[in-house]
Structures are given as structure tokens and as C-alpha cells.
PDB file of C-alpha atoms and ligand atoms in Angstrom:
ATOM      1  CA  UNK A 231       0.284   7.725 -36.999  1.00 94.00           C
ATOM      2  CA  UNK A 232       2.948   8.030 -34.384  1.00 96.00           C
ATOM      3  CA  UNK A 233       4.193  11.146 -31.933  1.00 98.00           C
ATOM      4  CA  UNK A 234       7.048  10.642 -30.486  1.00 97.00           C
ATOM      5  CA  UNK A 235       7.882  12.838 -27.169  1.00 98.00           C
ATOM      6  CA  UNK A 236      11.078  13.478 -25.104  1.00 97.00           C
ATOM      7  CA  UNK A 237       9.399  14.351 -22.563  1.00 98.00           C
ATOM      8  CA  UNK A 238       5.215  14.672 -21.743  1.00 98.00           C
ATOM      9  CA  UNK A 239       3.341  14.862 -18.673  1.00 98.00           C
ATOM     10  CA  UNK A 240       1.587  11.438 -19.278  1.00 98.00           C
ATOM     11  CA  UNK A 241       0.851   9.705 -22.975  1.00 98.00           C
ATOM     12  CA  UNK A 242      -2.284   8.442 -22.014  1.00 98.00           C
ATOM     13  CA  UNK A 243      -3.383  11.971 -21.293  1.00 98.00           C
ATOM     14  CA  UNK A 244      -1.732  13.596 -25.302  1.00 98.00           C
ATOM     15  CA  UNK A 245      -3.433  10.337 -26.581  1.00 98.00           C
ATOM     16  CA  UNK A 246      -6.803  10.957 -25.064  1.00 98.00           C
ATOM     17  CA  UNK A 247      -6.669  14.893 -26.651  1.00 98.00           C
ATOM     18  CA  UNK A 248      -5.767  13.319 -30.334  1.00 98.00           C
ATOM     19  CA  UNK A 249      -8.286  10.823 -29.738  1.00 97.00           C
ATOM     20  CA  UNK A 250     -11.215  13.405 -28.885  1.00 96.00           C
ATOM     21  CA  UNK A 251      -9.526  15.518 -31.683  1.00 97.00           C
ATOM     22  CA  UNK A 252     -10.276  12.247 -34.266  1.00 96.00           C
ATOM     23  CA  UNK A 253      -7.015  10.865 -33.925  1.00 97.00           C
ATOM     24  CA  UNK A 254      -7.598   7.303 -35.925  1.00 97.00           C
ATOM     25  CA  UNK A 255      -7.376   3.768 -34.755  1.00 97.00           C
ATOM     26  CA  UNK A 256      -3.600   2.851 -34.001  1.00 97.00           C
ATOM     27  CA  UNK A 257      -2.341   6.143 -33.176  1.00 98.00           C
ATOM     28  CA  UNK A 258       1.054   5.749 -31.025  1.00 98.00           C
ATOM     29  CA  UNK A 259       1.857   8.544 -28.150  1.00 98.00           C
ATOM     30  CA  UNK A 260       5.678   7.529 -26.842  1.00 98.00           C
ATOM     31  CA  UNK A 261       7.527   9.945 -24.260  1.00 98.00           C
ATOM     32  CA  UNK A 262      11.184   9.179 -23.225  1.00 96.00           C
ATOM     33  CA  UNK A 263       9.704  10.636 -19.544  1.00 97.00           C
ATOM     34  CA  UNK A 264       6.520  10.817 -18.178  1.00 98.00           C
ATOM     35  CA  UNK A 265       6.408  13.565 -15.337  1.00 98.00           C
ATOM     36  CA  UNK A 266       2.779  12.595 -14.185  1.00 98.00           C
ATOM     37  CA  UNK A 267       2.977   9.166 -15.399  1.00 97.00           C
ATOM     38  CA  UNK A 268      -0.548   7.471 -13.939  1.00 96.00           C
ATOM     39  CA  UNK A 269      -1.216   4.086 -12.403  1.00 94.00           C
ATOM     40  CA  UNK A 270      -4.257   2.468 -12.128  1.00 88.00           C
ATOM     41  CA  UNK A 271      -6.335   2.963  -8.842  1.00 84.00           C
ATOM     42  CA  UNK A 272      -5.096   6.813  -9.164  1.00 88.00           C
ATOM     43  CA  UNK A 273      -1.146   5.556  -8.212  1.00 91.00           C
ATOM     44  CA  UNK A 274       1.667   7.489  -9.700  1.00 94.00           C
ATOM     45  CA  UNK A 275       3.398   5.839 -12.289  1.00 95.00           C
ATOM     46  CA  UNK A 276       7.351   7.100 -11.697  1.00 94.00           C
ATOM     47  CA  UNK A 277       8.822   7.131 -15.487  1.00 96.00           C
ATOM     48  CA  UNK A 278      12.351   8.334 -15.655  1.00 96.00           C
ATOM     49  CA  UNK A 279      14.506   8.931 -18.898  1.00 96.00           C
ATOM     50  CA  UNK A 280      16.644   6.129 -20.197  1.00 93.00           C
ATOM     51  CA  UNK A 281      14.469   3.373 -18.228  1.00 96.00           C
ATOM     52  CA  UNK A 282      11.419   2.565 -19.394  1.00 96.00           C
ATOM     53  CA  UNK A 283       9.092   2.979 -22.574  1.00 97.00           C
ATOM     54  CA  UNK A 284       5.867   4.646 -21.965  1.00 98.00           C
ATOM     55  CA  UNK A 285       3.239   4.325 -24.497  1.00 98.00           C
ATOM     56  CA  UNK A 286      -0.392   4.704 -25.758  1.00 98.00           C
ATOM     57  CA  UNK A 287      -2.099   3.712 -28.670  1.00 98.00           C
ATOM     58  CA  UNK A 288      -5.838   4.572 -29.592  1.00 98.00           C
ATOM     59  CA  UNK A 289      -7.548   2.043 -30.810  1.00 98.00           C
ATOM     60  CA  UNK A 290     -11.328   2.265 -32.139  1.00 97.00           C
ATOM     61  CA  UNK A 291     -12.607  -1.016 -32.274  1.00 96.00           C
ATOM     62  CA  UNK A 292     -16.349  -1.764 -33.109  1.00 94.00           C
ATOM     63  CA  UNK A 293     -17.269  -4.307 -29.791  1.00 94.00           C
ATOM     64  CA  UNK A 294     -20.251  -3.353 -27.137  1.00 93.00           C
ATOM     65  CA  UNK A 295     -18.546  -2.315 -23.983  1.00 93.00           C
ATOM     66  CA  UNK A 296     -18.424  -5.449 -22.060  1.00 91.00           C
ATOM     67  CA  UNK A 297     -15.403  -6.548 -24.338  1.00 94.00           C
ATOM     68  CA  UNK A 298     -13.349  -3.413 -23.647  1.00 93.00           C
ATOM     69  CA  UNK A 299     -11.479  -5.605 -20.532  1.00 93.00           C
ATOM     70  CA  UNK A 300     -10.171  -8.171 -23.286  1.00 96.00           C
ATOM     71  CA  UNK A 301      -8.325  -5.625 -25.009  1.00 96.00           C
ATOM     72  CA  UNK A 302      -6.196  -5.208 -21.564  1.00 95.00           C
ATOM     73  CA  UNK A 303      -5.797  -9.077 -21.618  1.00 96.00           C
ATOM     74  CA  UNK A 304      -4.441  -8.971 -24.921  1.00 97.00           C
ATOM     75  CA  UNK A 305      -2.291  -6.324 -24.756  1.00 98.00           C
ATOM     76  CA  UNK A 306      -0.894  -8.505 -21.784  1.00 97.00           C
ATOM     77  CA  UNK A 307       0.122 -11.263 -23.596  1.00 98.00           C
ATOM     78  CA  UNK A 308       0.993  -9.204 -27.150  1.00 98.00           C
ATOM     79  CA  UNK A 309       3.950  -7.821 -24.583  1.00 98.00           C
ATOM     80  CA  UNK A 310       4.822 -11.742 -23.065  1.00 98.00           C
ATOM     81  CA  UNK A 311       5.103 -12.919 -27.140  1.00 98.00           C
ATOM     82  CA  UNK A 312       7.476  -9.625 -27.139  1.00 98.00           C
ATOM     83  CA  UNK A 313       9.704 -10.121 -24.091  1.00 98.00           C
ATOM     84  CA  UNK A 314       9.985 -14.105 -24.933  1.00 98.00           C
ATOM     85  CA  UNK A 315      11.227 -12.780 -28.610  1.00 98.00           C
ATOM     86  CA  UNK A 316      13.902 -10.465 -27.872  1.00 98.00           C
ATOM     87  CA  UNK A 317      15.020 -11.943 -24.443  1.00 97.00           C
ATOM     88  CA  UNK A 318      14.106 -15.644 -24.283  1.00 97.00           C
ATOM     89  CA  UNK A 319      12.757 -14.528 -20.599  1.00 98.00           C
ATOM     90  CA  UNK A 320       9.632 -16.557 -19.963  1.00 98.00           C
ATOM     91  CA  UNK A 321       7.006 -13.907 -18.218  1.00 98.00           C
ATOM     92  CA  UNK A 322       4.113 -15.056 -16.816  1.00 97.00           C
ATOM     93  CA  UNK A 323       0.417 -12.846 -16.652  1.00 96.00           C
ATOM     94  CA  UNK A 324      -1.622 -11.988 -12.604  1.00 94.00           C
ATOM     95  CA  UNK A 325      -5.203 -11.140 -13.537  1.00 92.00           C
ATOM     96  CA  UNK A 326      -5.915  -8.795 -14.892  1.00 87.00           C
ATOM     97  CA  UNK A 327      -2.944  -7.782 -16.486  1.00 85.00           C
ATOM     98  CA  UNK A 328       0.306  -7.727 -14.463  1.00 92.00           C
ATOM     99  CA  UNK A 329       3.125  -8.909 -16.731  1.00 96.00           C
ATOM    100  CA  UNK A 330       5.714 -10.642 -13.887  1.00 97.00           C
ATOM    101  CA  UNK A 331       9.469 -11.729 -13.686  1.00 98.00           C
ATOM    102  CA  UNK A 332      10.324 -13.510 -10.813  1.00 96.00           C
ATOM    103  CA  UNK A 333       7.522 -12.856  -9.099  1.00 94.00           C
ATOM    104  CA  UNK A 334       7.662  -9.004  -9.743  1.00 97.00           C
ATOM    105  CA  UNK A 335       6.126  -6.636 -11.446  1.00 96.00           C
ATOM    106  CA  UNK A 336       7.380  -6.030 -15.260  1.00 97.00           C
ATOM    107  CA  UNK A 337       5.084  -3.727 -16.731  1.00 96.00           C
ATOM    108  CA  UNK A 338       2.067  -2.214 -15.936  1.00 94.00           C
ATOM    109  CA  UNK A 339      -1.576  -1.463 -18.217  1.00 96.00           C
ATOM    110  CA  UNK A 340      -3.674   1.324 -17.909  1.00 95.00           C
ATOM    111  CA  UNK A 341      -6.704   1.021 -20.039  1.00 95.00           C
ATOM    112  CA  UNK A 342      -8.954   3.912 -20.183  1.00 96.00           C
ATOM    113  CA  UNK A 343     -12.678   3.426 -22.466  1.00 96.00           C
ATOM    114  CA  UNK A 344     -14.751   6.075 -24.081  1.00 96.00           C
ATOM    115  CA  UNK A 345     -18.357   4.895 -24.585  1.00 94.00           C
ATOM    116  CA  UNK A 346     -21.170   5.643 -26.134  1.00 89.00           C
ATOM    117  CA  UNK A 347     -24.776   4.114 -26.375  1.00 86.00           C
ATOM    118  CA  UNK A 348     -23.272   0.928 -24.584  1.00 88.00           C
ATOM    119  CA  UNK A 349     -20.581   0.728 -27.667  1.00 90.00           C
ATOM    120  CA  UNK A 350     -16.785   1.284 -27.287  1.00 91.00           C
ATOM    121  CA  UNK A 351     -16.356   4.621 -28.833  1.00 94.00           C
ATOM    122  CA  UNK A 352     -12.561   4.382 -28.272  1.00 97.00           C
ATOM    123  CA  UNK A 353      -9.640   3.179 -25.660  1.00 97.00           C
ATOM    124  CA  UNK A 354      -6.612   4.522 -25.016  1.00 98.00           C
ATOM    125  CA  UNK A 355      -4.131   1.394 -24.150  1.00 98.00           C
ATOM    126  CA  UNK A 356      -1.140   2.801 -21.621  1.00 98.00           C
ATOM    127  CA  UNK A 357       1.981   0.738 -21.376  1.00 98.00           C
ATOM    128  CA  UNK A 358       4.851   1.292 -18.898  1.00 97.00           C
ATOM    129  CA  UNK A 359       7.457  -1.375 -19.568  1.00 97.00           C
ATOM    130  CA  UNK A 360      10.116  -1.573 -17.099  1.00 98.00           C
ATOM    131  CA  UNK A 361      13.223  -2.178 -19.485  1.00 98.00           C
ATOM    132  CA  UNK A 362      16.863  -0.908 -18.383  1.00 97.00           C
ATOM    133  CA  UNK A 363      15.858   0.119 -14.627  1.00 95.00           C
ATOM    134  CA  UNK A 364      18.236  -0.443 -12.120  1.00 95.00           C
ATOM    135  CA  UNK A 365      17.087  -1.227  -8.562  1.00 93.00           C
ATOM    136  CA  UNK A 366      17.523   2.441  -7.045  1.00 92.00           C
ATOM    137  CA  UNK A 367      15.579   3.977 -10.460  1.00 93.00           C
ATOM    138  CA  UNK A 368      12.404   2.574  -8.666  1.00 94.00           C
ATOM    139  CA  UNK A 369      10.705   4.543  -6.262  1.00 92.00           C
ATOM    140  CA  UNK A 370      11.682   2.855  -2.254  1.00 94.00           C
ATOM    141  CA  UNK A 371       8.330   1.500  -2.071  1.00 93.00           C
ATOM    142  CA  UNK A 372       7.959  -0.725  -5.217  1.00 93.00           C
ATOM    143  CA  UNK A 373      11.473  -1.748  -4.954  1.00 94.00           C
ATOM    144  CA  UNK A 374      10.095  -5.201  -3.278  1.00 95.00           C
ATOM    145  CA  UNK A 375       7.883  -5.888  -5.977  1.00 95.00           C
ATOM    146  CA  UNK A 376       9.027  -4.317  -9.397  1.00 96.00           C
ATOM    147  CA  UNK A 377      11.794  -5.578 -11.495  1.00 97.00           C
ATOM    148  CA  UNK A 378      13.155  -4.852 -15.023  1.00 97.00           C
ATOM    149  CA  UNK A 379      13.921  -6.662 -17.763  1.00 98.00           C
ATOM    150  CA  UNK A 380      17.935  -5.353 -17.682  1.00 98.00           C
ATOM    151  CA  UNK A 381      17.573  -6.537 -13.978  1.00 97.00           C
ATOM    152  CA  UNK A 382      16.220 -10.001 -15.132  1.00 98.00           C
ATOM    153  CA  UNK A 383      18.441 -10.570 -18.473  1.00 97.00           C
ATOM    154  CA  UNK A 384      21.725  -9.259 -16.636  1.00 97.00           C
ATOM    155  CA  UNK A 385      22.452  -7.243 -19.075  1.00 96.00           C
ATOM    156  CA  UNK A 386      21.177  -3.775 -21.195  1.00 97.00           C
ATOM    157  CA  UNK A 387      18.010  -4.882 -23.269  1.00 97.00           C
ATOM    158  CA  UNK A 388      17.221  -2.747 -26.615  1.00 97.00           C
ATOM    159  CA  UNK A 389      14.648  -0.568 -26.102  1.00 96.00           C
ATOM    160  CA  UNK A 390      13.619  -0.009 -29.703  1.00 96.00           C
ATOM    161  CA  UNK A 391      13.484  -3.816 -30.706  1.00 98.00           C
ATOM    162  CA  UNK A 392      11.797  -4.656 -27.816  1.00 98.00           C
ATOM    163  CA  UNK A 393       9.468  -1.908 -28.953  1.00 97.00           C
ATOM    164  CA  UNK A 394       8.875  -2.777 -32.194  1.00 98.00           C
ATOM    165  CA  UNK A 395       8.574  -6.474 -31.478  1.00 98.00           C
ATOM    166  CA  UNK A 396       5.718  -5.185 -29.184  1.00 98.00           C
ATOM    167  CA  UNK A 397       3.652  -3.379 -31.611  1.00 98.00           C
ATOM    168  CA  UNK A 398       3.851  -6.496 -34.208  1.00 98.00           C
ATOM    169  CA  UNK A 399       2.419  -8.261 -31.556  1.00 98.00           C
ATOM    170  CA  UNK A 400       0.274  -6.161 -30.550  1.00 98.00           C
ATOM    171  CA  UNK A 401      -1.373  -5.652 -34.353  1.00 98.00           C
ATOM    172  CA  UNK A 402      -1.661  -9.319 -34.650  1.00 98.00           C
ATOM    173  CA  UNK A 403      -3.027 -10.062 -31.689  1.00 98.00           C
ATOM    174  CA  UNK A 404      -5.818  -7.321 -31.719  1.00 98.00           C
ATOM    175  CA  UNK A 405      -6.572  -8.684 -35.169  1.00 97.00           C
ATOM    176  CA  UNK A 406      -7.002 -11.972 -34.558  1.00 97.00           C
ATOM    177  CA  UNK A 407      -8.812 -10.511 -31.481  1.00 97.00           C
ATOM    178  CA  UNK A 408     -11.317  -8.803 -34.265  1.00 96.00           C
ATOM    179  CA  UNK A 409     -11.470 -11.292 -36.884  1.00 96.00           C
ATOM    180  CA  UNK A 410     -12.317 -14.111 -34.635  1.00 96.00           C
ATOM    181  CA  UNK A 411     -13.110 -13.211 -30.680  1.00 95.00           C
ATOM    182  CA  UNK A 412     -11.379 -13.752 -27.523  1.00 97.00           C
ATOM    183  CA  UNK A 413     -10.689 -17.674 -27.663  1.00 95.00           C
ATOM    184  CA  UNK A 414      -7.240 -17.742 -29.135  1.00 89.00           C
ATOM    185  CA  UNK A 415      -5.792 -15.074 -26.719  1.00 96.00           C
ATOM    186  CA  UNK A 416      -7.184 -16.658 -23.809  1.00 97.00           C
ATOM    187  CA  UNK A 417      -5.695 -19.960 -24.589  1.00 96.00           C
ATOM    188  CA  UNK A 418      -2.368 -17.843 -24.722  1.00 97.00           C
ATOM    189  CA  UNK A 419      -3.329 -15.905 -21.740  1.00 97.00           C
ATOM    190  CA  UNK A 420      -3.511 -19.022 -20.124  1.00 97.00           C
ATOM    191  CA  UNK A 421      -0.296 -20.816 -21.276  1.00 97.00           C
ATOM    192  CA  UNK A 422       1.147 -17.816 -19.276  1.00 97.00           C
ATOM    193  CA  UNK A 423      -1.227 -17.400 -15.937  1.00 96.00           C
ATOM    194  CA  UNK A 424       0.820 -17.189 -12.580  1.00 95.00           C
ATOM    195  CA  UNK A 425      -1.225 -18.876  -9.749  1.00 92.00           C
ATOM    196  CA  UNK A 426      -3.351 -21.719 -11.405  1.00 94.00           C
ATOM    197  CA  UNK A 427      -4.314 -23.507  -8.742  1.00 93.00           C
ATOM    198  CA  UNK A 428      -3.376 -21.752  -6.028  1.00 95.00           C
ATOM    199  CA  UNK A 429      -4.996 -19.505  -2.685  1.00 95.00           C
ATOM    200  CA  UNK A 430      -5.750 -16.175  -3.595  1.00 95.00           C
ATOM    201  CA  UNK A 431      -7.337 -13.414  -2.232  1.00 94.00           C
ATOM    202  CA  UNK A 432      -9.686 -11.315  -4.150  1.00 93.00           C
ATOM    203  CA  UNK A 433     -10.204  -7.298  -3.159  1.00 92.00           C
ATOM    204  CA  UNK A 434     -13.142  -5.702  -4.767  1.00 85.00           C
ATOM    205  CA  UNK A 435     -14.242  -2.239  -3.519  1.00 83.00           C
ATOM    206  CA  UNK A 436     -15.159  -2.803   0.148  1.00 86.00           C
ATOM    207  CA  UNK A 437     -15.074  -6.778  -0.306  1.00 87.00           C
ATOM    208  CA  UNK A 438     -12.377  -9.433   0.953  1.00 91.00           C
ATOM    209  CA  UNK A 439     -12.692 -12.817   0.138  1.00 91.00           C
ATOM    210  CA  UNK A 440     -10.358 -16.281  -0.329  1.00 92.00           C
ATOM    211  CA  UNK A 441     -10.459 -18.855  -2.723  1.00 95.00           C
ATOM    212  CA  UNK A 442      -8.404 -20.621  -5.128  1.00 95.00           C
ATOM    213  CA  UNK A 443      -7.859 -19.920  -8.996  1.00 96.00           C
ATOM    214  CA  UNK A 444      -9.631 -21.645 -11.430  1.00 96.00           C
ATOM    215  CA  UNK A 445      -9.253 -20.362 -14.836  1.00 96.00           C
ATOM    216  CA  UNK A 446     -10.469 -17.155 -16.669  1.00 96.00           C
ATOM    217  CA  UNK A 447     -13.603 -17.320 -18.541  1.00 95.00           C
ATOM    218  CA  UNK A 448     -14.822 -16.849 -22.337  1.00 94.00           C
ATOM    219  CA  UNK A 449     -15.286 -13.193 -21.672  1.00 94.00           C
ATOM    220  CA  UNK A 450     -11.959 -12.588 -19.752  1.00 95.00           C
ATOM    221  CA  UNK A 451     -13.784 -12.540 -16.029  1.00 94.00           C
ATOM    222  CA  UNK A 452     -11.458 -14.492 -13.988  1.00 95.00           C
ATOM    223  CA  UNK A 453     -12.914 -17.922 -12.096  1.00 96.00           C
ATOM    224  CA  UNK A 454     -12.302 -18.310  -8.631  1.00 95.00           C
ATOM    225  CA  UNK A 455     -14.073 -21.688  -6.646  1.00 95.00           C
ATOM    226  CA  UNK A 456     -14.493 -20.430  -2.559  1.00 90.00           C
ATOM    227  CA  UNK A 457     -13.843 -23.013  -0.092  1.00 86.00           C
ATOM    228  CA  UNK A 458     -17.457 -24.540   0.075  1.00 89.00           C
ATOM    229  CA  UNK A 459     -16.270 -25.450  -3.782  1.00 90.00           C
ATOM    230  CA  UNK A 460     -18.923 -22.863  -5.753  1.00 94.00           C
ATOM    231  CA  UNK A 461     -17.079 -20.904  -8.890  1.00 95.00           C
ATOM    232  CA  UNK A 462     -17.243 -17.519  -9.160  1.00 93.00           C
ATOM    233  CA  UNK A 463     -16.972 -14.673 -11.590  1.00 94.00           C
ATOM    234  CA  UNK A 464     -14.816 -11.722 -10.973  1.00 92.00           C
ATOM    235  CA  UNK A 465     -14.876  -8.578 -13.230  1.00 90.00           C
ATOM    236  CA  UNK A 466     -12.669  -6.110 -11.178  1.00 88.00           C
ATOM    237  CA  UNK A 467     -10.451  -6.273  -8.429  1.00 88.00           C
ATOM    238  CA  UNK A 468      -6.767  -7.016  -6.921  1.00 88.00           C
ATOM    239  CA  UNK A 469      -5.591 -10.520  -6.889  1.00 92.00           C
ATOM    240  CA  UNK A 470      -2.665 -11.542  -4.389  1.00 92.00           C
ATOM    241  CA  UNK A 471      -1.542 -15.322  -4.969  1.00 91.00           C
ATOM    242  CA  UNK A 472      -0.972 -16.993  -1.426  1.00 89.00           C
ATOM    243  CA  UNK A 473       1.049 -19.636  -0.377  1.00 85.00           C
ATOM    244  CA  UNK A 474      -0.232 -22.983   0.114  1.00 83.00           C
TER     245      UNK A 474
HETATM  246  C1  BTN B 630      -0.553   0.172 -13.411  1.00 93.06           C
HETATM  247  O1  BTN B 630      -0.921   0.803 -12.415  1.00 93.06           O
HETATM  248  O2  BTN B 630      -0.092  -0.968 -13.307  1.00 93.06           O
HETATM  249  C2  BTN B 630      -0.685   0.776 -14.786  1.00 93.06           C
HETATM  250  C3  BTN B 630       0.452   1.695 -15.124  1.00 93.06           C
HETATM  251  C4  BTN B 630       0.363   2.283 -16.515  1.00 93.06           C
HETATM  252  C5  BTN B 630       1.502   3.236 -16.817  1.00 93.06           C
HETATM  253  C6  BTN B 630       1.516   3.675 -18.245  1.00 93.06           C
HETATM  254  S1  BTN B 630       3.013   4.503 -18.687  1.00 93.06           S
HETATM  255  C7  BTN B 630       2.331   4.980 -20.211  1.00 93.06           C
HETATM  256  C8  BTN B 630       0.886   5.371 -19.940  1.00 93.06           C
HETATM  257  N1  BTN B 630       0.790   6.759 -19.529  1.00 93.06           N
HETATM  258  C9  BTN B 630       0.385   6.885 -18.271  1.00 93.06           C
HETATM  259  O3  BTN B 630       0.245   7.960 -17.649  1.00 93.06           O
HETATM  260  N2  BTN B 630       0.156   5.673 -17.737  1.00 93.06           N
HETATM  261  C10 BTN B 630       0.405   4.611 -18.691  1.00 93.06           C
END
């Protein structure tokens, strides 16, 4: 079930209508522009033509709502197997689910849940992959911090391989995901972690704290030990990976 777009405010928005409309599991919303792409936290996501690929699928799958945050995990790693395949690059994953070149910012996941009686009902999955930008096609102030793949290969990357490669992933990922839980994506999630080991600092809500990076958990929470050595759980928040 796919709609393609040249042009649409924001997928995650025309795939959140067909979803509410009955729109069934794997439905694909693609724009060549977004002109109110959004970010998580309420940011703007810029989306010019000939750039990127902006996405969203609806998927509908039958899991109680504490296993909704895997599904952002997994579509984390479904686009790592994709970028290693058609570009060799080796990406690595910041928790939750910031797909990084270099240090920067590759893509970013918006994952929006619809509950009901404590069951996913259904999520929309948003993907904004940064594939032919050049520097100045970023807006000034994510310039330090985004990259694209063009900008990491050195040369043009094929947008409709690397999209295709992507959704393969994607479908066997999420099924393995369904057939037999979240172990075998967080081993992968894993292989690919940036800042094992290292200082971070964790921002949740109001709440600043340091620690160091453990691991993430069985569920997808990710495990940070504080400096008196005591391991905790985090569910939500912004991680920045410090130096030693
Ligand atoms: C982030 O802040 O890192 C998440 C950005 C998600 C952007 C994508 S682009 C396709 C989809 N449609 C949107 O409006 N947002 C997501």
C-alpha cells in the first residue's frame, strides 16, 4: 500500500489520516519535500527536494505499549543494515535512535503511538534520511552536527536503492522483531552503539545528570552506572557522549 507524494506538508501527518481512516499495517507515505517536515521535541525537520527521503509507514503490531520504543530501535538499525549495503559506510546508533557518520547526524526517527486500553493500536514510523545533501542544503544551525551520506561516500548515492534496501530491512527486522522479541535486534543494536563506555550526560525533562554508558537493556531502556557505580534505567531523554 504505498502513496507516493511530490510534495506534502509532512508524511507522518497524511500517514496518521490513512491510519485513522484504516489504512493497514505497512502502509508507505513518501514526499520528494516536506514543507512542515517535524522533528522530535517539536523541532522543524527542513526537507528540501532532491536531498533527502522522507517517509512513514503504519504499522499495527499486536504488543502492550511498553514495547512501542523498540520499534524506533529497530527501525534504527533496519536503516544501518541499509546504508552498510548500498555504501559499505559503517554507521553507528546514539540512544535512542540517532543514526551517525562521523560523529554527525544521518537520519533522524520520529515515532508517533496510538493506544488503546494499554495496547498499541498503531504507530506511525517517520524517517528523514539525509542522502544527497550538500553542506549549505542544511539549515546554518545543524550544519555542525548533520551530515549526508553523498557528503560521507564522496559521491551521489541512489536514492531509490537505498530506499528499497531500507524497506527489506525494515520487513525483516520487524518480523523477526514479532516472531521472536527484542533480543536479536538488540544484539545488532549493539554491534553498532556509539559511546560504550564512555561519559555521558543524560537530559530528562527538568533533570541533568552524568554517568557512563553501560549497555541497553532487554526492553530497549538504555543502562547508565553514575559515578558512585549504581546502574540505571533510562526510558526518555537526550544523550550527549563526552570526552574522557
Ligand atoms: C528527529 O528529530 O530526529 C526526527 C526527525 C524525523 C523526520 C521525519 S521526515 C519524514 C517524517 N515526517 C515528518 O514530518 N517527520 C518525519
Amino acid at each position: 500500500n504505498y502513496h507516493f507524494f511530490a510534495s506534502l506538508p509532512s508524511t507522518n501527518r497524511t500517514a496518521k489520516e490513512l491510519a485513522r481512516q484504516g489504512a493497514p499495517e505497512g502502509t508507505l507515505v513518501v514526499a520528494e519535500e516536506q514543507t512542515a517536515g517535524r522533528g522530535r521535541l517539536g523541532r522543524a525537520w527542513v526537507s528540501p527536494r532532491n536531498c533527502g527521503i522522507y517517509l512513514s509507514l503504519v504499522l499495527r503490531p499486536a504488543v502492550p505499549l511498553g514495547m512501542a520504543a523498540q520499534v524506533t530501535l529497530l527501525t534504527s538499525v533496519s536503516y544501518c543494515r541499509a546504508i552498510e549495503q548500498v555504501t559499505g559506510l559503517k554507521p553507528m546508533i546514539k540512544w535512542p535512535n540517532d543514526v551517525l557518520l562521523s560523529g554527525k547526524k544521518i537520519c533522524g526517527i520520529l515515532t508517533e503511538v496510538h493506544a488503546e486500553m494499554e495496547a498499541v493500536n498503531y504507530l506511525i514510523v517517520g524517517i528523514g534520511m539525509n542522502v544527497n545533501h550538500q553542506g549549505a542544503d542544511f539549515p546554518e544551525e545543524v550544519r555542525p552536527v548533520a551530515t549526508s551520506l553523498a557528503l560521507e561516500a564522496g559521491k551521489t548515492v541512489d536514492s531509490t536503492q537505498l530506499l528499497l534496501a531500507f524497506l527489506a530491512c525494515l520487513e525483516a527486522d520487524y518480523d523477526r522483531w514479532l516472531s521472536d522479541g527484542f533480543g536479536s535486534i538488540r544484539e545488532q543494536w549493539l554491534a553498532r552503539a556509539a559511546g560504550l563506555g564512555r561519559p555521558v550526560q543524560i537530559v530528562a525533562g527538568q533533570r541533568q545528570w552524568q554517568g557512563r554508558l553501560a549497555s541497553i537493556d532487554e526492553e530497549g531502556a538504555l543502562l547508565v552506572t553514575d559515578t558512585d557505580g549504581a546502574t540505571h534505567r533510562v526510558y526518555s531523554g537526550e544523550v550527549s557522549i563526552r570526552p574522557e
